[in-house]
Tab-separated table of C-alpha atoms in Angstrom:
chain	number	residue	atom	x	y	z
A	1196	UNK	CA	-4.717	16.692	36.391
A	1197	UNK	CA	-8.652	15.193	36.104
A	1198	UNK	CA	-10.158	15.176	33.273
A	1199	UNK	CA	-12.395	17.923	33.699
A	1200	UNK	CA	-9.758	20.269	33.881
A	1201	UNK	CA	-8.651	19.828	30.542
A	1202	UNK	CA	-9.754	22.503	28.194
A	1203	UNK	CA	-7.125	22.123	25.226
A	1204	UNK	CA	-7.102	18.461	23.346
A	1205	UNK	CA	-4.020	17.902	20.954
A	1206	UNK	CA	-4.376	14.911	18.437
A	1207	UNK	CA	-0.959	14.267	16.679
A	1208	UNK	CA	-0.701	11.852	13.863
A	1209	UNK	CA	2.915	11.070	12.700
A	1210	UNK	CA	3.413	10.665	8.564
A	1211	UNK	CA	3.618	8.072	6.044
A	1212	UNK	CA	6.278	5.303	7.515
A	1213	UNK	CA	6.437	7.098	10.858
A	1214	UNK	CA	5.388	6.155	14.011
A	1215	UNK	CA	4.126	7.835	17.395
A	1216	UNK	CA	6.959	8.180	19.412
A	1217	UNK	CA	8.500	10.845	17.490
A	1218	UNK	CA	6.024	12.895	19.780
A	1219	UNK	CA	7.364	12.256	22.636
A	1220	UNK	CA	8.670	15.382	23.464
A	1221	UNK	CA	5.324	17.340	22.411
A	1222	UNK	CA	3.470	15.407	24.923
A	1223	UNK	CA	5.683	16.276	27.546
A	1224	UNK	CA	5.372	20.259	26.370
A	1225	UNK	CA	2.131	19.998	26.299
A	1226	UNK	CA	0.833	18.040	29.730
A	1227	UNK	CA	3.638	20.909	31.230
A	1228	UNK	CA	0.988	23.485	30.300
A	1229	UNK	CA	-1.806	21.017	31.379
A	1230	UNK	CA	-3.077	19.843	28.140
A	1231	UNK	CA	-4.312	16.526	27.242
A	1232	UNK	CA	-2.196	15.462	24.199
A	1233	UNK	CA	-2.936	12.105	22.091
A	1234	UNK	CA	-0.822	10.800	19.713
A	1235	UNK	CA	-2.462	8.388	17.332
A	1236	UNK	CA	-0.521	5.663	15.814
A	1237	UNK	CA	-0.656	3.488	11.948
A	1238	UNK	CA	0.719	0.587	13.284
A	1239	UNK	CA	3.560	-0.203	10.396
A	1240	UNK	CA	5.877	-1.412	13.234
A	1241	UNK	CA	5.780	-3.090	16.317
A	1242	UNK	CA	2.795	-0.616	17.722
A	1243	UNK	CA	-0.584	-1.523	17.505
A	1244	UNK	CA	-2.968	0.907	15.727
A	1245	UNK	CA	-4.287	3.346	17.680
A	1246	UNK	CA	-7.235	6.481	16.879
A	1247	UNK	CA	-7.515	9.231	19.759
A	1248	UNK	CA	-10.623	10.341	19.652
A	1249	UNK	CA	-12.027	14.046	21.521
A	1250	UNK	CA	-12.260	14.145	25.115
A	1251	UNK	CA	-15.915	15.678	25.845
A	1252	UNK	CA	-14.249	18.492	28.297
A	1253	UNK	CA	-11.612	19.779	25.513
A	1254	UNK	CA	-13.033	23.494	24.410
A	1255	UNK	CA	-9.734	23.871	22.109
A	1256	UNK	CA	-9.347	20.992	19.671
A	1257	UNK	CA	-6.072	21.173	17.915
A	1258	UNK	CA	-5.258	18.742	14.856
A	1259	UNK	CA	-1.282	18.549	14.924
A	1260	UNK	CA	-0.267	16.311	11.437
A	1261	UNK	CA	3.065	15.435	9.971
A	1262	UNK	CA	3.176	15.450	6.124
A	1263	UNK	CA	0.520	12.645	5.145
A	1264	UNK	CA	-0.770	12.715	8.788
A	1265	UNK	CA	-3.685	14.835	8.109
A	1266	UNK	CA	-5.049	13.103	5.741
A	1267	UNK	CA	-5.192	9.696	7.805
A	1268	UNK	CA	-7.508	10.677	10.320
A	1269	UNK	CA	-10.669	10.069	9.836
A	1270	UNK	CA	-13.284	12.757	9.174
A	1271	UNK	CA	-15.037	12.959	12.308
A	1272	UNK	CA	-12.076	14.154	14.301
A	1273	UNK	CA	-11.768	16.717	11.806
A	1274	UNK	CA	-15.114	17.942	11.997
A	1275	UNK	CA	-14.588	18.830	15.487
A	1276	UNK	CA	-11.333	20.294	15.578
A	1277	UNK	CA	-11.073	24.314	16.058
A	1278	UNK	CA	-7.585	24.430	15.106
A	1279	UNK	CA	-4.869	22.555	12.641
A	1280	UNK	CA	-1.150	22.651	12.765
A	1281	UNK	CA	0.087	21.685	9.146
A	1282	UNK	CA	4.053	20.251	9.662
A	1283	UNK	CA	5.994	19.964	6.197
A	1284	UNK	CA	2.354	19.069	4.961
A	1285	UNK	CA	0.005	19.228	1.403
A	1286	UNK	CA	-3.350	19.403	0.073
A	1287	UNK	CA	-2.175	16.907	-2.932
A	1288	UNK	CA	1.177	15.328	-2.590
A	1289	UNK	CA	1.430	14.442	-6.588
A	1290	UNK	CA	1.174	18.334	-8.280
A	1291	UNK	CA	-0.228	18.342	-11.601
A	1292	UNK	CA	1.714	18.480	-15.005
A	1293	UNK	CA	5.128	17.053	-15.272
A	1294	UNK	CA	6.345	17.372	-12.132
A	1295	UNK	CA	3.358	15.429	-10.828
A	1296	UNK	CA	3.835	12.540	-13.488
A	1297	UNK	CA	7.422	12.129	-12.106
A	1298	UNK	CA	6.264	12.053	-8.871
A	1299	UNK	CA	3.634	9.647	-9.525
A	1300	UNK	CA	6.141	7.027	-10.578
A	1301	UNK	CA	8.201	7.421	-8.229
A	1302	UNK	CA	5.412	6.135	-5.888
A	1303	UNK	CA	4.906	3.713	-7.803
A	1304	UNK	CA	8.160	2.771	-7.697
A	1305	UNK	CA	8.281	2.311	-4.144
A	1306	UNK	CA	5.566	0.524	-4.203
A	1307	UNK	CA	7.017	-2.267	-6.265
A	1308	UNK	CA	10.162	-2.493	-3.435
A	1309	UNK	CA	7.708	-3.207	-0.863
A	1310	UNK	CA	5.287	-5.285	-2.234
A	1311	UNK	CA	8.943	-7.641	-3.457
A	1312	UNK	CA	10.039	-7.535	-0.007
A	1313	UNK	CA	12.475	-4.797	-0.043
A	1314	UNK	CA	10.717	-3.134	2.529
A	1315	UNK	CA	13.814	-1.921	5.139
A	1316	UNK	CA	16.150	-1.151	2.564
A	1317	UNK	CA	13.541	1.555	0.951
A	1318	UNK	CA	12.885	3.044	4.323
A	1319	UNK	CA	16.206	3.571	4.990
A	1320	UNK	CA	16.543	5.204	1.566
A	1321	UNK	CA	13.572	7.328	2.286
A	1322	UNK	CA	14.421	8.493	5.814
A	1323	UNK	CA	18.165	9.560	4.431
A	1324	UNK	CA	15.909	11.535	2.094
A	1325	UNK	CA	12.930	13.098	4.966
A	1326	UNK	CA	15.848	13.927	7.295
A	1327	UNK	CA	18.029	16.217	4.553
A	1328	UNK	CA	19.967	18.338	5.018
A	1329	UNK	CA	20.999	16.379	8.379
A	1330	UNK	CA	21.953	12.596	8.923
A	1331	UNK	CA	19.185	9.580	9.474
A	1332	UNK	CA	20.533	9.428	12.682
A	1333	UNK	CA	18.966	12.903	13.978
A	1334	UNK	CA	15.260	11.303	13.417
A	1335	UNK	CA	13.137	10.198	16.346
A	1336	UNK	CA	12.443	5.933	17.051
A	1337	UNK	CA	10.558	4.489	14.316
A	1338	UNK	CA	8.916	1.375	12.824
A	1339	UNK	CA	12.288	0.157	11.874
A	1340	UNK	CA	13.358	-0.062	15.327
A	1341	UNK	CA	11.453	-3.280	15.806
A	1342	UNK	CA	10.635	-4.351	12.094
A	1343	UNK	CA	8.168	-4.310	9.913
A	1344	UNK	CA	5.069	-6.252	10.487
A	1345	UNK	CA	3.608	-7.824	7.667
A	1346	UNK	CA	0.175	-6.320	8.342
A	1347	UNK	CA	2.163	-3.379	8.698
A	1348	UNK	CA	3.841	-3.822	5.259
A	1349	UNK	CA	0.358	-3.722	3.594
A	1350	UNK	CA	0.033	-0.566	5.768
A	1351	UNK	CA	2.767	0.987	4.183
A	1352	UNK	CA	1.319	-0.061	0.319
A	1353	UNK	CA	-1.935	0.927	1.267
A	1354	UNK	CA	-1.034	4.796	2.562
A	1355	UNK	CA	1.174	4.783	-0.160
A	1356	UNK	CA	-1.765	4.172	-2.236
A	1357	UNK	CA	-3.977	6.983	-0.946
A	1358	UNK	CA	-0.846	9.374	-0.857
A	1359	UNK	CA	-0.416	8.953	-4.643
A	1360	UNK	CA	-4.502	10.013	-4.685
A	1361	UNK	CA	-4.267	12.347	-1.430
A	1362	UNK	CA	-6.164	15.734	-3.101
A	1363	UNK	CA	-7.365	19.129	-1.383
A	1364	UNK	CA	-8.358	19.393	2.378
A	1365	UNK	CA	-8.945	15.993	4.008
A	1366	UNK	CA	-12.551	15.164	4.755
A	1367	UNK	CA	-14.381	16.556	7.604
A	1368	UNK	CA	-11.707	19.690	7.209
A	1369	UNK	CA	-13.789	22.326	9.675
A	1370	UNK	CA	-14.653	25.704	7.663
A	1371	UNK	CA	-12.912	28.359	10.063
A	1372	UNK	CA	-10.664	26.508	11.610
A	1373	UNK	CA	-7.521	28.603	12.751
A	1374	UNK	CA	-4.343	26.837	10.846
A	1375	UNK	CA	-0.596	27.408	10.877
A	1376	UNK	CA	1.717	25.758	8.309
A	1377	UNK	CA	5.140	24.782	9.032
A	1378	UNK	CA	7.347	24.323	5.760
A	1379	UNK	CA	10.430	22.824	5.634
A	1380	UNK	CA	13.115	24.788	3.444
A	1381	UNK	CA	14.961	22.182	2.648
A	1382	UNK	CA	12.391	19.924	2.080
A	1383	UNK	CA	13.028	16.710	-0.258
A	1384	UNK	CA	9.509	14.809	-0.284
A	1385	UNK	CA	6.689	17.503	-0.727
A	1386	UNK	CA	7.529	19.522	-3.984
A	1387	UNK	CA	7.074	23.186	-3.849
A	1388	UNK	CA	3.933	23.050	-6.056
A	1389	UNK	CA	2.376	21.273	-3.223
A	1390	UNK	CA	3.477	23.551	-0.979
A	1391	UNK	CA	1.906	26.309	-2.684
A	1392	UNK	CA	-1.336	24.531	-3.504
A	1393	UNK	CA	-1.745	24.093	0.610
A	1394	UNK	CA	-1.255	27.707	1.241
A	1395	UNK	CA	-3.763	28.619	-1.324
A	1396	UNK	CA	-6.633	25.596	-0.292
A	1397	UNK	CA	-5.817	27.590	3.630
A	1398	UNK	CA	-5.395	31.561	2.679
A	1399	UNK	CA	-6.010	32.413	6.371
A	1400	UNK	CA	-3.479	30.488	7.900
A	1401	UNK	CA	0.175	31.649	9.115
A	1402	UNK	CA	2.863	30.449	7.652
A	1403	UNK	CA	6.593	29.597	8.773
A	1404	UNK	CA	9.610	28.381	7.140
A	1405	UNK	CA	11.983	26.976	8.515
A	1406	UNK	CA	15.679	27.180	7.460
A	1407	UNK	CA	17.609	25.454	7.381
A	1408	UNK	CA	15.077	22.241	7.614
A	1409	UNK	CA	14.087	19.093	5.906
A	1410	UNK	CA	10.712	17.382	5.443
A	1411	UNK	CA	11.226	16.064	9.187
A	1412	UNK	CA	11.630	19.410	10.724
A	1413	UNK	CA	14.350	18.349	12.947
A	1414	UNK	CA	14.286	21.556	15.231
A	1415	UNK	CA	14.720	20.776	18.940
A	1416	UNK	CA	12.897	24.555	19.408
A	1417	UNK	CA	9.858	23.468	17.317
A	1418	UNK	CA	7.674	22.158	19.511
A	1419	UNK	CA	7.939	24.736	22.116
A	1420	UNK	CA	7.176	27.300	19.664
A	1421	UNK	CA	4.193	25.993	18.169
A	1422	UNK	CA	2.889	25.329	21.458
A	1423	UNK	CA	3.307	28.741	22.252
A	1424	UNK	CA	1.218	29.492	19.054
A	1425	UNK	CA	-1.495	27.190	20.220
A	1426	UNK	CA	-1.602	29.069	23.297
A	1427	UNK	CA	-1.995	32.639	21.982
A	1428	UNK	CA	-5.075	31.485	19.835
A	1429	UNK	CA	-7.046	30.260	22.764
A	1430	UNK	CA	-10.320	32.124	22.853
C-alpha cells in the first residue's frame, strides 16, 4: 500500500527493559487493516535506537505505550497524536506516602545491581515478576536475547532514573485526545495507587481490565481487540 493511502499512523513504544519486537504481532494486525504501524525502539539490547516519527498522510494518530513507554517519547509526537492506548500504564509510577517510599527504594535498589554489573540476573528477576501470574517463558524476544550493551546498560539506569521521577501526563500529552487504558489485574510492577491516579489525570477514557493478567498483558486476543477499538473511533 503507498503512502498516501495511509490514513491511520500507530506509534508503539515497548516499556522499561523491553524491546520492539514484542510488537510484532500488532504490526501484522494492523498493516492487515492497511495501517502504517511504527514501533520505536530504546536500544538496551542488540537494536539500535530508533524514534518513528508522523507520516504527513496519517489523519488518525494513535500513541500505543507499554507501562513506561509513554513517557519516553518525546513531546512532539505527543502533540500530534489524536488518540492514546495506555497498556498496564501510569501517570507517576512511585505513588505518594508509604507505599511510594517503598517503591522508591526499590528502584533504587535496582539501580545499584546494574550499575555493579548484575545487570542479567535483575532482568530475569524482573521479567519473572512483569509476566505474573504466567511463566517468563510466555514473554515476547527481548534485550536479553542478545545481551546487554553497555550503552544500553546506562539506558537501563537512566529510564530507571526518570521512572523513579515519571509524574502526571507526559509532555506534549494532546488536550482531547481519545484514550483507552488497559490494566492488568494481576499486575506486580504498577501499584494500584498508580493505577488510580492515571484514570483520574484521563476521566474520559475507557477502561479495561483484564483478568486474569500481569503487567505484560500476555493475551494472545489483545491486540486484535484494541485494534478493533482503534477502528470504531475513527472519525
Amino acid at each position: 500500500m503507498s503512502q498516501a493511502a495511509w490514513t491511520t499512523q500507530l506509534i508503539a513504544l515497548h516499556g522499561w527493559a523491553g524491546d520492539s519486537r514484542a510488537w510484532q504481532p500488532w504490526a501484522e494486525l494492523a498493516e492487515a487493516r492497511g495501517w502504517r504501524f511504527s514501533a520505536a525502539e530504546r536500544g538496551y539490547g542488540g537494536l539500535p535506537p530508533q524514534q518513528p516519527r508522523w507520516d504527513p498522510q496519517a489523519q488518525q494518530r494513535v500513541v500505543i505505550g507499554h507501562s513506561m513507554g509513554p513517557h519516553l517519547l518525546p513531546a512532539q509526537v505527543w502533540q500530534q497524536a489524536t488518540t492514546a492506548v495506555w497498556l498496564a500504564s501510569f501517570a507517576a509510577f512511585v505513588p505518594p506516602g508509604r507505599q511510594g517510599r517503598s517503591i522508591r527504594a526499590a528502584l533504587q535498589a535496582m539501580g545499584q545491581r546494574i550499575a555493579s554489573g548484575d545487570t542479567t540476573a535483575l532482568l530475569r528477576d524482573f521479567f519473572r515478576e512483569a509476566a505474573a501470574p504466567f511463566p517468563p517463558s510466555a514473554l515476547p524476544l527481548g534485550p536479553l536475547e542478545h545481551g546487554i550493551t553497555t550503552t544500553g546498560r546506562q539506558r537501563l539506569l537512566d529510564d530507571l532514573e526518570r521512572l523513579e521521577h515519571s509524574a502526571g501526563l507526559p509532555a506534549g500529552y494532546p488536550e482531547g485526545a481519545k484514550a483507552l487504558i488497559v490494566e492488568a489485574a494481576d499486575d506486580r510492577i504498577v501499584h494500584p495507587v498508580s493505577c488510580a491516579a492515571l484514570r483520574e489525570q484521563l476521566p474520559q477514557a475507557q477502561v479495561w481490565n483484564l483478568e486474569p493478567a500481569g503487567h505484560c498483558l500476555l493475551d494472545p486476543t489483545l491486540a486484535e481487540r484494541v485494534l478493533d477499538w482503534i477502528a470504531d473511533e475513527q472519525p
